[in-house]
Amino acid sequence: MSLARASASATTSSSAPPSPTERLFVALDTQDLERAGQLVSALRGTVGGFKIGKELFTAQGPDGVRAAIGGEPLFLDLKFHDIPTTVAGALRSALHLRPRIVNVHASGGPAMLKAAVEAVREAAEDLECERPWLVAVTVLTSLDDADLVAVGQDAPAGRQVLRLARLAQDCGLDGVVCSPREIAPLREACGPGFRLVVPGIRPSWSDSGDQKRVTTPRDAVEAGADVLVVGRPITSADDPAAAARRIAEELA
Ligand code: C5P
């Protein structure tokens, strides 16, 4: 996106629009370091960065992440949720990987969210690195209204998403991870500077797989998405770089 430019602009509100390539983050959902490294090599220059989550991180650790990512922009998707001190410490540790995007669960509450914001700001200063976007997960898309009731939350999922997104914004976070169907209401509720990072993306020519509520890359961007997280339509393609270029062309 310069995610760098956009990061700086999270507080100043003007930035050049990101290029189609810069918007695309590829999910490396594998435990296999060699496979992750091959995908990064194949996709370098055709996408904006890579998302690494608990699967690869837990199997390979920070050094594995470094080896796999090879200096490419990183969305470290570890979704921290713990007491404020622990989350702050985890984020300070995470910044040693120089991620462009990190995340926490908004349901950790105001004290945890504010501690996370402060920890990211301080760690970026101490390490003299760019401050990553700190985004929140609101309601996991695997949860429906009945699941929320089961854990004692009576609000319908859509309302809970908005409530948690506003909380994250009030606590100083840069944005949220959201499903395609949440882009428009969140953009309206939280304004133009709030970052929306969106998985569940499927080009019309790809298989939906286990994703139920999908949207095309173009529709997601037109609705207001900042970053698109795309996994299998790229990683399972015979030619991942060609699939990534095709998505970028559709966005151009
Ligand atoms: O392969 P696919 O494009 O479905 O991968 C999407 C990525 O985004 C996966 O890493 C998945 O875990 C993640 N994700 C998601 N839906 C959410 C949050 C994260 O698909 N609500």
PDB file of C-alpha atoms and ligand atoms in Angstrom:
ATOM      1  CA  MET A   1       0.000   0.000   0.000  1.00  0.00           C
ATOM      2  CA  SER A   2       1.948   1.103   0.651  1.00  0.00           C
ATOM      3  CA  LEU A   3       0.678  -0.176   3.823  1.00  0.00           C
ATOM      4  CA  ALA A   4       3.383   2.155   5.095  1.00  0.00           C
ATOM      5  CA  ARG A   5       1.680   5.120   3.484  1.00  0.00           C
ATOM      6  CA  ALA A   6      -1.691   3.927   4.601  1.00  0.00           C
ATOM      7  CA  SER A   7      -0.414   3.317   8.106  1.00  0.00           C
ATOM      8  CA  ALA A   8       0.821   6.830   8.409  1.00  0.00           C
ATOM      9  CA  SER A   9      -2.421   8.057   6.934  1.00  0.00           C
ATOM     10  CA  ALA A  10      -4.529   6.222   9.501  1.00  0.00           C
ATOM     11  CA  THR A  11      -4.162   9.343  11.548  1.00  0.00           C
ATOM     12  CA  THR A  12      -3.808  11.932   8.789  1.00  0.00           C
ATOM     13  CA  SER A  13      -6.583  10.648   6.478  1.00  0.00           C
ATOM     14  CA  SER A  14      -5.059  11.260   3.058  1.00  0.00           C
ATOM     15  CA  SER A  15      -3.086   8.693   1.099  1.00  0.00           C
ATOM     16  CA  ALA A  16      -2.587   7.623  -2.465  1.00  0.00           C
ATOM     17  CA  PRO A  17      -4.886   4.732  -3.302  1.00  0.00           C
ATOM     18  CA  PRO A  18      -3.129   1.378  -3.061  1.00  0.00           C
ATOM     19  CA  SER A  19      -2.429  -0.461  -6.278  1.00  0.00           C
ATOM     20  CA  PRO A  20      -4.392  -3.676  -6.957  1.00  0.00           C
ATOM     21  CA  THR A  21      -1.260  -5.698  -6.255  1.00  0.00           C
ATOM     22  CA  GLU A  22      -0.602  -3.917  -2.956  1.00  0.00           C
ATOM     23  CA  ARG A  23      -4.092  -4.775  -1.707  1.00  0.00           C
ATOM     24  CA  LEU A  24      -3.622  -8.518  -2.070  1.00  0.00           C
ATOM     25  CA  PHE A  25      -2.367 -10.548   0.888  1.00  0.00           C
ATOM     26  CA  VAL A  26      -2.028 -14.289   0.354  1.00  0.00           C
ATOM     27  CA  ALA A  27      -2.908 -16.654   3.209  1.00  0.00           C
ATOM     28  CA  LEU A  28      -0.127 -19.208   3.733  1.00  0.00           C
ATOM     29  CA  ASP A  29      -2.274 -21.820   5.462  1.00  0.00           C
ATOM     30  CA  THR A  30       0.269 -24.595   5.809  1.00  0.00           C
ATOM     31  CA  GLN A  31       2.592 -26.005   8.473  1.00  0.00           C
ATOM     32  CA  ASP A  32       5.155 -26.788   5.837  1.00  0.00           C
ATOM     33  CA  LEU A  33       8.006 -24.310   5.685  1.00  0.00           C
ATOM     34  CA  GLU A  34       9.198 -25.468   2.290  1.00  0.00           C
ATOM     35  CA  ARG A  35       5.732 -25.104   0.774  1.00  0.00           C
ATOM     36  CA  ALA A  36       5.348 -21.625   2.321  1.00  0.00           C
ATOM     37  CA  GLY A  37       8.746 -20.578   0.985  1.00  0.00           C
ATOM     38  CA  GLN A  38       7.917 -21.871  -2.496  1.00  0.00           C
ATOM     39  CA  LEU A  39       4.687 -19.868  -2.553  1.00  0.00           C
ATOM     40  CA  VAL A  40       6.465 -16.707  -1.417  1.00  0.00           C
ATOM     41  CA  SER A  41       9.124 -17.148  -4.118  1.00  0.00           C
ATOM     42  CA  ALA A  42       6.499 -17.798  -6.775  1.00  0.00           C
ATOM     43  CA  LEU A  43       4.358 -14.822  -5.751  1.00  0.00           C
ATOM     44  CA  ARG A  44       6.992 -12.206  -4.908  1.00  0.00           C
ATOM     45  CA  GLY A  45       6.174  -9.038  -6.853  1.00  0.00           C
ATOM     46  CA  THR A  46       2.670 -10.151  -7.837  1.00  0.00           C
ATOM     47  CA  VAL A  47       1.004  -9.643  -4.431  1.00  0.00           C
ATOM     48  CA  GLY A  48       1.187  -7.096  -1.621  1.00  0.00           C
ATOM     49  CA  GLY A  49       2.153  -9.525   1.117  1.00  0.00           C
ATOM     50  CA  PHE A  50       1.470 -12.749   2.981  1.00  0.00           C
ATOM     51  CA  LYS A  51      -0.711 -13.722   5.916  1.00  0.00           C
ATOM     52  CA  ILE A  52       0.776 -16.183   8.358  1.00  0.00           C
ATOM     53  CA  GLY A  53      -1.412 -17.525  11.136  1.00  0.00           C
ATOM     54  CA  LYS A  54      -1.307 -19.888  14.072  1.00  0.00           C
ATOM     55  CA  GLU A  55      -0.777 -22.968  11.913  1.00  0.00           C
ATOM     56  CA  LEU A  56       2.597 -22.055  10.438  1.00  0.00           C
ATOM     57  CA  PHE A  57       3.671 -19.931  13.412  1.00  0.00           C
ATOM     58  CA  THR A  58       3.039 -22.720  15.917  1.00  0.00           C
ATOM     59  CA  ALA A  59       4.756 -25.317  13.762  1.00  0.00           C
ATOM     60  CA  GLN A  60       7.782 -23.273  12.758  1.00  0.00           C
ATOM     61  CA  GLY A  61       8.116 -20.384  15.228  1.00  0.00           C
ATOM     62  CA  PRO A  62       9.351 -16.861  14.523  1.00  0.00           C
ATOM     63  CA  ASP A  63      12.493 -18.095  12.756  1.00  0.00           C
ATOM     64  CA  GLY A  64      10.338 -20.213  10.461  1.00  0.00           C
ATOM     65  CA  VAL A  65       8.201 -17.183   9.685  1.00  0.00           C
ATOM     66  CA  ARG A  66      11.327 -15.154   8.880  1.00  0.00           C
ATOM     67  CA  ALA A  67      12.617 -17.919   6.632  1.00  0.00           C
ATOM     68  CA  ALA A  68       9.302 -18.297   4.835  1.00  0.00           C
ATOM     69  CA  ILE A  69       8.572 -14.630   4.357  1.00  0.00           C
ATOM     70  CA  GLY A  70      12.039 -13.538   3.217  1.00  0.00           C
ATOM     71  CA  GLY A  71      11.441  -9.832   3.815  1.00  0.00           C
ATOM     72  CA  GLU A  72       8.036  -9.660   2.111  1.00  0.00           C
ATOM     73  CA  PRO A  73       5.233  -7.715   3.853  1.00  0.00           C
ATOM     74  CA  LEU A  74       3.722  -9.817   6.623  1.00  0.00           C
ATOM     75  CA  PHE A  75       0.228  -9.924   8.133  1.00  0.00           C
ATOM     76  CA  LEU A  76       0.862 -11.806  11.375  1.00  0.00           C
ATOM     77  CA  ASP A  77      -2.578 -13.279  12.084  1.00  0.00           C
ATOM     78  CA  LEU A  78      -2.223 -14.506  15.658  1.00  0.00           C
ATOM     79  CA  LYS A  79      -5.461 -12.958  17.010  1.00  0.00           C
ATOM     80  CA  PHE A  80      -4.209 -12.267  20.527  1.00  0.00           C
ATOM     81  CA  HIS A  81      -6.790 -12.390  23.327  1.00  0.00           C
ATOM     82  CA  ASP A  82      -5.589 -12.367  26.928  1.00  0.00           C
ATOM     83  CA  ILE A  83      -5.139 -10.025  29.867  1.00  0.00           C
ATOM     84  CA  PRO A  84      -3.789  -6.601  28.832  1.00  0.00           C
ATOM     85  CA  THR A  85      -0.241  -7.162  30.093  1.00  0.00           C
ATOM     86  CA  THR A  86       0.104 -10.459  28.267  1.00  0.00           C
ATOM     87  CA  VAL A  87      -1.290  -9.140  24.997  1.00  0.00           C
ATOM     88  CA  ALA A  88       0.982  -6.108  25.207  1.00  0.00           C
ATOM     89  CA  GLY A  89       3.986  -8.388  25.739  1.00  0.00           C
ATOM     90  CA  ALA A  90       2.972 -10.677  22.884  1.00  0.00           C
ATOM     91  CA  LEU A  91       2.658  -7.708  20.537  1.00  0.00           C
ATOM     92  CA  ARG A  92       6.040  -6.346  21.590  1.00  0.00           C
ATOM     93  CA  SER A  93       7.509  -9.761  20.759  1.00  0.00           C
ATOM     94  CA  ALA A  94       5.587  -9.897  17.481  1.00  0.00           C
ATOM     95  CA  LEU A  95       7.026  -6.602  16.290  1.00  0.00           C
ATOM     96  CA  HIS A  96      10.475  -8.202  16.090  1.00  0.00           C
ATOM     97  CA  LEU A  97       9.127  -9.868  12.937  1.00  0.00           C
ATOM     98  CA  ARG A  98       8.418  -6.385  11.482  1.00  0.00           C
ATOM     99  CA  PRO A  99       4.820  -7.212  10.493  1.00  0.00           C
ATOM    100  CA  ARG A 100       2.734  -4.751   8.476  1.00  0.00           C
ATOM    101  CA  ILE A 101      -0.505  -5.949  10.095  1.00  0.00           C
ATOM    102  CA  VAL A 102      -1.118  -7.553  13.519  1.00  0.00           C
ATOM    103  CA  ASN A 103      -4.400  -8.400  15.214  1.00  0.00           C
ATOM    104  CA  VAL A 104      -6.195  -8.990  18.492  1.00  0.00           C
ATOM    105  CA  HIS A 105      -9.743  -9.971  19.476  1.00  0.00           C
ATOM    106  CA  ALA A 106     -11.893  -6.894  20.150  1.00  0.00           C
ATOM    107  CA  SER A 107     -13.793  -8.931  22.748  1.00  0.00           C
ATOM    108  CA  GLY A 108     -10.692  -8.697  24.951  1.00  0.00           C
ATOM    109  CA  GLY A 109     -12.217  -5.395  26.060  1.00  0.00           C
ATOM    110  CA  PRO A 110     -11.178  -1.734  26.292  1.00  0.00           C
ATOM    111  CA  ALA A 111      -8.225  -2.149  28.658  1.00  0.00           C
ATOM    112  CA  MET A 112      -6.713  -4.896  26.524  1.00  0.00           C
ATOM    113  CA  LEU A 113      -7.271  -2.930  23.308  1.00  0.00           C
ATOM    114  CA  LYS A 114      -5.708   0.235  24.705  1.00  0.00           C
ATOM    115  CA  ALA A 115      -2.747  -1.751  26.047  1.00  0.00           C
ATOM    116  CA  ALA A 116      -2.338  -3.291  22.589  1.00  0.00           C
ATOM    117  CA  VAL A 117      -2.332   0.124  20.887  1.00  0.00           C
ATOM    118  CA  GLU A 118       0.232   1.446  23.339  1.00  0.00           C
ATOM    119  CA  ALA A 119       2.449  -1.648  23.061  1.00  0.00           C
ATOM    120  CA  VAL A 120       2.523  -1.479  19.265  1.00  0.00           C
ATOM    121  CA  ARG A 121       3.313   2.232  19.319  1.00  0.00           C
ATOM    122  CA  GLU A 122       6.105   1.840  21.883  1.00  0.00           C
ATOM    123  CA  ALA A 123       7.613  -1.256  20.275  1.00  0.00           C
ATOM    124  CA  ALA A 124       7.699   0.403  16.862  1.00  0.00           C
ATOM    125  CA  GLU A 125       9.499   3.370  18.399  1.00  0.00           C
ATOM    126  CA  ASP A 126      11.955   1.193  20.328  1.00  0.00           C
ATOM    127  CA  LEU A 127      12.716  -0.969  17.306  1.00  0.00           C
ATOM    128  CA  GLU A 128      12.758   2.062  15.004  1.00  0.00           C
ATOM    129  CA  CYS A 129      10.418   0.333  12.613  1.00  0.00           C
ATOM    130  CA  GLU A 130       7.218   1.266  10.896  1.00  0.00           C
ATOM    131  CA  ARG A 131       4.151   0.958  13.101  1.00  0.00           C
ATOM    132  CA  PRO A 132       2.021  -1.914  11.771  1.00  0.00           C
ATOM    133  CA  TRP A 133      -1.715  -1.643  11.430  1.00  0.00           C
ATOM    134  CA  LEU A 134      -3.315  -3.030  14.570  1.00  0.00           C
ATOM    135  CA  VAL A 135      -6.686  -4.487  13.574  1.00  0.00           C
ATOM    136  CA  ALA A 136      -9.342  -6.295  15.578  1.00  0.00           C
ATOM    137  CA  VAL A 137     -11.253  -9.464  15.000  1.00  0.00           C
ATOM    138  CA  THR A 138     -14.877  -8.794  15.977  1.00  0.00           C
ATOM    139  CA  VAL A 139     -17.143 -11.869  15.794  1.00  0.00           C
ATOM    140  CA  LEU A 140     -15.583 -14.923  14.174  1.00  0.00           C
ATOM    141  CA  THR A 141     -17.483 -15.751  10.983  1.00  0.00           C
ATOM    142  CA  SER A 142     -17.745 -19.342  12.189  1.00  0.00           C
ATOM    143  CA  LEU A 143     -20.169 -18.132  14.918  1.00  0.00           C
ATOM    144  CA  ASP A 144     -23.865 -17.617  14.221  1.00  0.00           C
ATOM    145  CA  ASP A 145     -26.503 -16.040  16.459  1.00  0.00           C
ATOM    146  CA  ALA A 146     -27.167 -19.348  18.261  1.00  0.00           C
ATOM    147  CA  ASP A 147     -23.457 -19.717  19.055  1.00  0.00           C
ATOM    148  CA  LEU A 148     -23.404 -16.191  20.479  1.00  0.00           C
ATOM    149  CA  VAL A 149     -26.367 -16.995  22.704  1.00  0.00           C
ATOM    150  CA  ALA A 150     -24.541 -20.156  23.841  1.00  0.00           C
ATOM    151  CA  VAL A 151     -21.671 -18.011  25.109  1.00  0.00           C
ATOM    152  CA  GLY A 152     -23.982 -15.491  26.745  1.00  0.00           C
ATOM    153  CA  GLN A 153     -24.062 -12.781  24.067  1.00  0.00           C
ATOM    154  CA  ASP A 154     -27.606 -11.946  23.122  1.00  0.00           C
ATOM    155  CA  ALA A 155     -26.941  -9.412  20.393  1.00  0.00           C
ATOM    156  CA  PRO A 156     -27.376 -10.660  16.820  1.00  0.00           C
ATOM    157  CA  ALA A 157     -23.966 -11.228  15.210  1.00  0.00           C
ATOM    158  CA  GLY A 158     -24.304  -8.193  12.879  1.00  0.00           C
ATOM    159  CA  ARG A 159     -24.992  -5.845  15.763  1.00  0.00           C
ATOM    160  CA  GLN A 160     -22.174  -7.331  17.822  1.00  0.00           C
ATOM    161  CA  VAL A 161     -19.753  -6.829  14.922  1.00  0.00           C
ATOM    162  CA  LEU A 162     -20.629  -3.125  14.778  1.00  0.00           C
ATOM    163  CA  ARG A 163     -20.396  -2.742  18.534  1.00  0.00           C
ATOM    164  CA  LEU A 164     -16.949  -4.349  18.687  1.00  0.00           C
ATOM    165  CA  ALA A 165     -15.699  -2.416  15.646  1.00  0.00           C
ATOM    166  CA  ARG A 166     -16.736   0.880  17.246  1.00  0.00           C
ATOM    167  CA  LEU A 167     -15.055  -0.182  20.480  1.00  0.00           C
ATOM    168  CA  ALA A 168     -11.861  -0.987  18.587  1.00  0.00           C
ATOM    169  CA  GLN A 169     -11.998   2.369  16.833  1.00  0.00           C
ATOM    170  CA  ASP A 170     -12.633   4.247  20.094  1.00  0.00           C
ATOM    171  CA  CYS A 171      -9.614   2.493  21.644  1.00  0.00           C
ATOM    172  CA  GLY A 172      -7.361   3.659  18.796  1.00  0.00           C
ATOM    173  CA  LEU A 173      -7.062   0.558  16.615  1.00  0.00           C
ATOM    174  CA  ASP A 174      -6.573   1.035  12.886  1.00  0.00           C
ATOM    175  CA  GLY A 175      -9.357  -1.230  11.686  1.00  0.00           C
ATOM    176  CA  VAL A 176     -10.922  -4.669  11.747  1.00  0.00           C
ATOM    177  CA  VAL A 177     -10.853  -7.964   9.934  1.00  0.00           C
ATOM    178  CA  CYS A 178     -14.332  -8.469   8.511  1.00  0.00           C
ATOM    179  CA  SER A 179     -16.359 -10.691   6.227  1.00  0.00           C
ATOM    180  CA  PRO A 180     -17.448  -9.384   2.819  1.00  0.00           C
ATOM    181  CA  ARG A 181     -21.017  -8.849   4.004  1.00  0.00           C
ATOM    182  CA  GLU A 182     -19.789  -6.570   6.799  1.00  0.00           C
ATOM    183  CA  ILE A 183     -17.785  -4.201   4.594  1.00  0.00           C
ATOM    184  CA  ALA A 184     -20.570  -1.750   3.731  1.00  0.00           C
ATOM    185  CA  PRO A 185     -22.098  -1.379   7.226  1.00  0.00           C
ATOM    186  CA  LEU A 186     -18.657  -1.055   8.804  1.00  0.00           C
ATOM    187  CA  ARG A 187     -17.521   1.514   6.271  1.00  0.00           C
ATOM    188  CA  GLU A 188     -20.642   3.508   7.018  1.00  0.00           C
ATOM    189  CA  ALA A 189     -20.344   3.153  10.806  1.00  0.00           C
ATOM    190  CA  CYS A 190     -16.591   3.731  11.130  1.00  0.00           C
ATOM    191  CA  GLY A 191     -15.793   6.139   8.293  1.00  0.00           C
ATOM    192  CA  PRO A 192     -13.249   6.230   5.490  1.00  0.00           C
ATOM    193  CA  GLY A 193     -10.020   6.079   7.518  1.00  0.00           C
ATOM    194  CA  PHE A 194     -10.856   2.822   9.327  1.00  0.00           C
ATOM    195  CA  ARG A 195      -9.026  -0.120   7.744  1.00  0.00           C
ATOM    196  CA  LEU A 196     -11.046  -3.108   6.580  1.00  0.00           C
ATOM    197  CA  VAL A 197      -9.094  -6.315   6.012  1.00  0.00           C
ATOM    198  CA  VAL A 198     -11.310  -8.828   4.229  1.00  0.00           C
ATOM    199  CA  PRO A 199     -10.993 -12.615   3.759  1.00  0.00           C
ATOM    200  CA  GLY A 200     -13.691 -14.736   2.079  1.00  0.00           C
ATOM    201  CA  ILE A 201     -12.706 -13.475  -1.372  1.00  0.00           C
ATOM    202  CA  ARG A 202     -13.461 -15.603  -4.411  1.00  0.00           C
ATOM    203  CA  PRO A 203     -12.938 -14.528  -8.022  1.00  0.00           C
ATOM    204  CA  SER A 204     -15.848 -15.663 -10.216  1.00  0.00           C
ATOM    205  CA  TRP A 205     -13.590 -18.288 -11.847  1.00  0.00           C
ATOM    206  CA  SER A 206     -12.560 -19.977  -8.572  1.00  0.00           C
ATOM    207  CA  ASP A 207     -14.121 -22.608  -6.323  1.00  0.00           C
ATOM    208  CA  SER A 208     -15.751 -21.326  -3.095  1.00  0.00           C
ATOM    209  CA  GLY A 209     -14.542 -24.379  -1.159  1.00  0.00           C
ATOM    210  CA  ASP A 210     -15.738 -24.188   2.444  1.00  0.00           C
ATOM    211  CA  GLN A 211     -16.334 -20.421   2.350  1.00  0.00           C
ATOM    212  CA  LYS A 212     -20.067 -19.724   2.415  1.00  0.00           C
ATOM    213  CA  ARG A 213     -20.330 -15.943   2.232  1.00  0.00           C
ATOM    214  CA  VAL A 214     -17.917 -14.890  -0.460  1.00  0.00           C
ATOM    215  CA  THR A 215     -17.522 -11.903  -2.717  1.00  0.00           C
ATOM    216  CA  THR A 216     -15.386 -11.163  -5.745  1.00  0.00           C
ATOM    217  CA  PRO A 217     -12.245  -9.056  -5.335  1.00  0.00           C
ATOM    218  CA  ARG A 218     -13.736  -6.225  -7.320  1.00  0.00           C
ATOM    219  CA  ASP A 219     -17.016  -6.152  -5.378  1.00  0.00           C
ATOM    220  CA  ALA A 220     -15.090  -6.168  -2.096  1.00  0.00           C
ATOM    221  CA  VAL A 221     -12.966  -3.181  -3.102  1.00  0.00           C
ATOM    222  CA  GLU A 222     -15.961  -1.315  -4.487  1.00  0.00           C
ATOM    223  CA  ALA A 223     -17.761  -1.871  -1.174  1.00  0.00           C
ATOM    224  CA  GLY A 224     -14.801  -0.357   0.707  1.00  0.00           C
ATOM    225  CA  ALA A 225     -12.262  -3.087   1.513  1.00  0.00           C
ATOM    226  CA  ASP A 226      -8.649  -1.928   1.989  1.00  0.00           C
ATOM    227  CA  VAL A 227      -6.839  -5.282   2.009  1.00  0.00           C
ATOM    228  CA  LEU A 228      -8.057  -8.549   0.496  1.00  0.00           C
ATOM    229  CA  VAL A 229      -6.893 -11.811   2.060  1.00  0.00           C
ATOM    230  CA  VAL A 230      -6.928 -14.548  -0.551  1.00  0.00           C
ATOM    231  CA  GLY A 231      -5.808 -18.106   0.065  1.00  0.00           C
ATOM    232  CA  ARG A 232      -6.774 -21.103  -2.035  1.00  0.00           C
ATOM    233  CA  PRO A 233      -7.823 -19.309  -5.239  1.00  0.00           C
ATOM    234  CA  ILE A 234      -4.121 -18.420  -5.475  1.00  0.00           C
ATOM    235  CA  THR A 235      -2.294 -21.086  -3.468  1.00  0.00           C
ATOM    236  CA  SER A 236      -4.190 -24.034  -5.006  1.00  0.00           C
ATOM    237  CA  ALA A 237      -3.956 -22.736  -8.564  1.00  0.00           C
ATOM    238  CA  ASP A 238      -1.706 -24.595 -11.011  1.00  0.00           C
ATOM    239  CA  ASP A 239       0.118 -21.306 -11.521  1.00  0.00           C
ATOM    240  CA  PRO A 240      -0.256 -19.186  -8.343  1.00  0.00           C
ATOM    241  CA  ALA A 241       1.443 -16.130  -9.845  1.00  0.00           C
ATOM    242  CA  ALA A 242      -0.876 -16.200 -12.871  1.00  0.00           C
ATOM    243  CA  ALA A 243      -3.909 -16.442 -10.549  1.00  0.00           C
ATOM    244  CA  ALA A 244      -2.636 -13.474  -8.515  1.00  0.00           C
ATOM    245  CA  ARG A 245      -2.047 -11.429 -11.681  1.00  0.00           C
ATOM    246  CA  ARG A 246      -5.535 -12.275 -12.902  1.00  0.00           C
ATOM    247  CA  ILE A 247      -7.042 -10.996  -9.640  1.00  0.00           C
ATOM    248  CA  ALA A 248      -4.952  -7.807  -9.814  1.00  0.00           C
ATOM    249  CA  GLU A 249      -6.074  -7.254 -13.407  1.00  0.00           C
ATOM    250  CA  GLU A 250      -9.708  -7.642 -12.374  1.00  0.00           C
ATOM    251  CA  LEU A 251      -9.140  -4.973  -9.717  1.00  0.00           C
ATOM    252  CA  ALA A 252      -7.365  -2.554 -12.024  1.00  0.00           C
TER     253      ALA A 252
HETATM  254  O1  C5P B   1      -8.313 -20.110   1.237  1.00  0.00           O
HETATM  255  P1  C5P B   1      -9.142 -18.922   1.659  1.00  0.00           P
HETATM  256  O2  C5P B   1      -9.135 -17.794   0.642  1.00  0.00           O
HETATM  257  O3  C5P B   1     -10.539 -19.313   2.062  1.00  0.00           O
HETATM  258  O4  C5P B   1      -8.378 -18.379   2.947  1.00  0.00           O
HETATM  259  C1  C5P B   1      -8.870 -17.302   3.709  1.00  0.00           C
HETATM  260  C2  C5P B   1      -7.976 -17.036   4.883  1.00  0.00           C
HETATM  261  O5  C5P B   1      -8.591 -16.046   5.702  1.00  0.00           O
HETATM  262  C3  C5P B   1      -7.734 -18.238   5.782  1.00  0.00           C
HETATM  263  O6  C5P B   1      -6.441 -18.067   6.380  1.00  0.00           O
HETATM  264  C4  C5P B   1      -8.811 -18.110   6.824  1.00  0.00           C
HETATM  265  O7  C5P B   1      -8.477 -18.705   8.036  1.00  0.00           O
HETATM  266  C5  C5P B   1      -8.887 -16.587   6.982  1.00  0.00           C
HETATM  267  N1  C5P B   1     -10.144 -16.077   7.499  1.00  0.00           N
HETATM  268  C6  C5P B   1     -11.350 -16.344   6.900  1.00  0.00           C
HETATM  269  N2  C5P B   1     -12.507 -15.834   7.428  1.00  0.00           N
HETATM  270  C7  C5P B   1     -12.461 -15.080   8.520  1.00  0.00           C
HETATM  271  C8  C5P B   1     -11.257 -14.795   9.134  1.00  0.00           C
HETATM  272  C9  C5P B   1     -10.093 -15.320   8.588  1.00  0.00           C
HETATM  273  O8  C5P B   1     -11.403 -17.011   5.873  1.00  0.00           O
HETATM  274  N3  C5P B   1     -13.564 -14.570   8.991  1.00  0.00           N
END
